[in-house]
Short mmCIF file of C-alpha atoms in Angstrom, two decimals:
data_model
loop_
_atom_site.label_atom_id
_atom_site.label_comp_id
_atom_site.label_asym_id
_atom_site.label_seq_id
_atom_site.Cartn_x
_atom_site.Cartn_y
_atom_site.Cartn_z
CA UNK A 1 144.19 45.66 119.11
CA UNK A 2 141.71 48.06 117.51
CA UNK A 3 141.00 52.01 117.61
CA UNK A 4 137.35 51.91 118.71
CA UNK A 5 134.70 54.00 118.47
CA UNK A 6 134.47 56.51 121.33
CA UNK A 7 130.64 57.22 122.65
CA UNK A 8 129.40 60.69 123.53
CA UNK A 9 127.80 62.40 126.11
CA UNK A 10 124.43 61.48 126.29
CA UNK A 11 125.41 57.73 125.76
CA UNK A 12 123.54 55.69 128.85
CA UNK A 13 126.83 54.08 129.70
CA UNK A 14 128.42 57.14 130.84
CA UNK A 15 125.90 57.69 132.86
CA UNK A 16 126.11 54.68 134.93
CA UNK A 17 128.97 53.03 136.88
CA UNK A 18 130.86 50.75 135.94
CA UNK A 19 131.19 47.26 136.92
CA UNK A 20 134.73 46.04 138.74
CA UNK A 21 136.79 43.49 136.83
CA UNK A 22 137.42 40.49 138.16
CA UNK A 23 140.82 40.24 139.46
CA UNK A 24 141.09 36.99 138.58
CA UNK A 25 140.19 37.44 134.53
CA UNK A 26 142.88 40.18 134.20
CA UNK A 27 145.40 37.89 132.34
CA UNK A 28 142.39 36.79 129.91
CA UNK A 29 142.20 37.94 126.32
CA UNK A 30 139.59 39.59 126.81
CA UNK A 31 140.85 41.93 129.39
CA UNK A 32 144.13 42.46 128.04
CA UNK A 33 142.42 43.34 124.44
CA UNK A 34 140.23 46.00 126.82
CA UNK A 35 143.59 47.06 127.57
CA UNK A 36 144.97 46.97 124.23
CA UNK A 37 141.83 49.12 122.19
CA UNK A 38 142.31 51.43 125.76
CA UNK A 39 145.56 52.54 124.38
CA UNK A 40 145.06 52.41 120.71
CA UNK A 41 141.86 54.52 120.90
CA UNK A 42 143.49 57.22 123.75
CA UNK A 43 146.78 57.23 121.37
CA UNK A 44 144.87 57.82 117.99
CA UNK A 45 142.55 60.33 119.44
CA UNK A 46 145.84 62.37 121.38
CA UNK A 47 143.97 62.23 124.81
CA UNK A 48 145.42 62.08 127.76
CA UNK A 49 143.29 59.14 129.22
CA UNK A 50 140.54 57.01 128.46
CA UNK A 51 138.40 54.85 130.47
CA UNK A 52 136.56 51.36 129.53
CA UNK A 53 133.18 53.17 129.35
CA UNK A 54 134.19 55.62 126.78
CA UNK A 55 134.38 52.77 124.25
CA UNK A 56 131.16 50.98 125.25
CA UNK A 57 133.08 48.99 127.99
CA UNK A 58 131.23 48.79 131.35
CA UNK A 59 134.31 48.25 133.53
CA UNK A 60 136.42 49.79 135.90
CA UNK A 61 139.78 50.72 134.12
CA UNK A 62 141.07 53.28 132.38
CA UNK A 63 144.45 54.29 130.86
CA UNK A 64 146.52 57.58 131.03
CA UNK A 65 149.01 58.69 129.13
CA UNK A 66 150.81 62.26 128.58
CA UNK A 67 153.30 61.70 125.51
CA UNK A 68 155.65 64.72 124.47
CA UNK A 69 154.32 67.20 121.89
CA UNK A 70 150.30 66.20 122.64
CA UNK A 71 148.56 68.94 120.72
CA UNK A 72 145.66 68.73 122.91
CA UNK A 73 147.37 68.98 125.99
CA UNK A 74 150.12 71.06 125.64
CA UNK A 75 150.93 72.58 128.95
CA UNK A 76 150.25 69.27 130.84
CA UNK A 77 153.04 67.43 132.39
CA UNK A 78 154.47 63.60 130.57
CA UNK A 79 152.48 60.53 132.74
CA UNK A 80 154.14 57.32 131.66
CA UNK A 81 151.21 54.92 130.29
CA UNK A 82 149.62 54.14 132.90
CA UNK A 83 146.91 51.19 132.61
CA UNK A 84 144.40 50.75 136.14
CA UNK A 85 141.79 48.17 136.96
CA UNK A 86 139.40 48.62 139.77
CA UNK A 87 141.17 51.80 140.53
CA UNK A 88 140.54 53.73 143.90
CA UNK A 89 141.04 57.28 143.88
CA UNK A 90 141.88 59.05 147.30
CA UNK A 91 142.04 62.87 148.23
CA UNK A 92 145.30 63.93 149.92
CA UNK A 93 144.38 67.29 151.26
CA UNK A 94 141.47 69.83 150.70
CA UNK A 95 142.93 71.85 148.64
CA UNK A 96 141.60 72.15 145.13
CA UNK A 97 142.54 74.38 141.75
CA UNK A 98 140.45 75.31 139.16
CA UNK A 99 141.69 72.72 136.19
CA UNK A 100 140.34 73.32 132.38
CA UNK A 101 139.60 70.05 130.90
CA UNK A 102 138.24 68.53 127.63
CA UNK A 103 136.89 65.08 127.04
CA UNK A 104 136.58 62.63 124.28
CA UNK A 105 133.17 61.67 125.11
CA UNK A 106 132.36 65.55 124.93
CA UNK A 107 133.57 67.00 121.89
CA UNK A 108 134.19 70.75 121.31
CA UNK A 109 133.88 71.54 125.01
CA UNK A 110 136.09 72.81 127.23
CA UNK A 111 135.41 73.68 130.98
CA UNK A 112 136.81 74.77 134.28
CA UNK A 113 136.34 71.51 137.00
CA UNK A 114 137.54 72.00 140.81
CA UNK A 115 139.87 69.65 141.35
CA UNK A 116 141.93 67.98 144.50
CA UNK A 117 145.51 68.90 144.11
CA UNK A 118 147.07 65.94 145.99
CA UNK A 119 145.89 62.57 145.24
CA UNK A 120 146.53 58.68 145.82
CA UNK A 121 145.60 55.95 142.82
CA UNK A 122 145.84 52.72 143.54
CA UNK A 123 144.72 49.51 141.60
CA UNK A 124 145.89 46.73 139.10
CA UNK A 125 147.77 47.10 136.50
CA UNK A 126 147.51 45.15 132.74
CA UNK A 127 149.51 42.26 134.63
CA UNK A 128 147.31 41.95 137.64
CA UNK A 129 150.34 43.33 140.20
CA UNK A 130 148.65 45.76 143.07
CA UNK A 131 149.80 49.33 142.28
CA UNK A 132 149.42 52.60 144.11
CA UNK A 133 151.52 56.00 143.69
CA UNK A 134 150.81 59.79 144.81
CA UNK A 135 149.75 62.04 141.83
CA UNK A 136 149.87 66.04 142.09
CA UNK A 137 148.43 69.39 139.73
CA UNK A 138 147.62 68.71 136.31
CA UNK A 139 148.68 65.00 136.27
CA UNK A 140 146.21 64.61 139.66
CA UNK A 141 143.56 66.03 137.34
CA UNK A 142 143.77 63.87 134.91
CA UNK A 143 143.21 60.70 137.29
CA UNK A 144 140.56 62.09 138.73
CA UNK A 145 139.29 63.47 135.42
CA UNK A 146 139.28 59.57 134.31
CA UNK A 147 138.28 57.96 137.80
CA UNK A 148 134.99 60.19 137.25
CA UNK A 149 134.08 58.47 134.44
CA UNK A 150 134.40 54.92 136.48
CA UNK A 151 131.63 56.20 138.46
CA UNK A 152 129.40 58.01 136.03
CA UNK A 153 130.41 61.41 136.00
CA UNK A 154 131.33 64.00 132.82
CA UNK A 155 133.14 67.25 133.55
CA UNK A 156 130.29 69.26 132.21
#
């Protein structure tokens, strides 16, 4: 387990998408230390989420996590950690809010996205069990916020 570096925008690898995992390696070390620096870099850096490419990673997962008392993100809602692989993101409805967001991988920027305001997740979690739950508001913004980055894509 290790706090990693975190890459910024302009980085190549947030430009491109990610590759899936391999279902089948999940229970590796190698995964589940992917899984491990996840956390301990989103945790010492107080953001809400943080996917794979963010720390030089070029896989599909991310984790999210709203703790209590999170001076970045004050207002938002408490997610349970929350660890996906090969997530898929779907859109419940058209409607859409106006969500301001920050980013690890853009420091000392803040911006107004469009959102979806109902949304499904589903993927594997650290253990390799098939997961998928209905996310709304602030907390649907955040998986989408991370999913994004799965495919390429900074809020700016």
């Amino acid at each position: 387990m290790a706090v990693r570096e975190i890459i910024e925008i302009g980085h190549p690898m947030l430009a491109a998408r990610a590759q899936e995992v391999d279902v089948a390696a999940i229970a590796t070390p190698q995964v589940q230390t992917w899984v491990d620096d996840l956390i301990d870099t989103m945790r010492a850096a107080n953001g809400a989420g943080i996917a794979a490419n963010q720390i030089a990673i070029p896989y599909r997962l991310f984790t999210v996590e709203v703790r209590a008392g999170n001076p970045r993100y004050p207002y938002k809602p408490q997610i349970p950690l929350t660890v996906l692989i090969n997530p898929v993101v779907k859109f419940l409805s058209d409607a859409t809010f106006e969500n301001y967001e920050g980013c690890l991988s853009v420091p000392s920027l803040r911006g107004a996205v469009t959102r979806h305001l109902e949304i499904s997740v589903a993927g594997f979690d650290r253990d390799g069990a098939h997961q998928s739950f209905e996310v709304r508001g602030y907390s649907a913004a955040t998986f989408q916020h991370e999913y994004d980055h799965l495919d390429g894509t900074l809020f700016p």
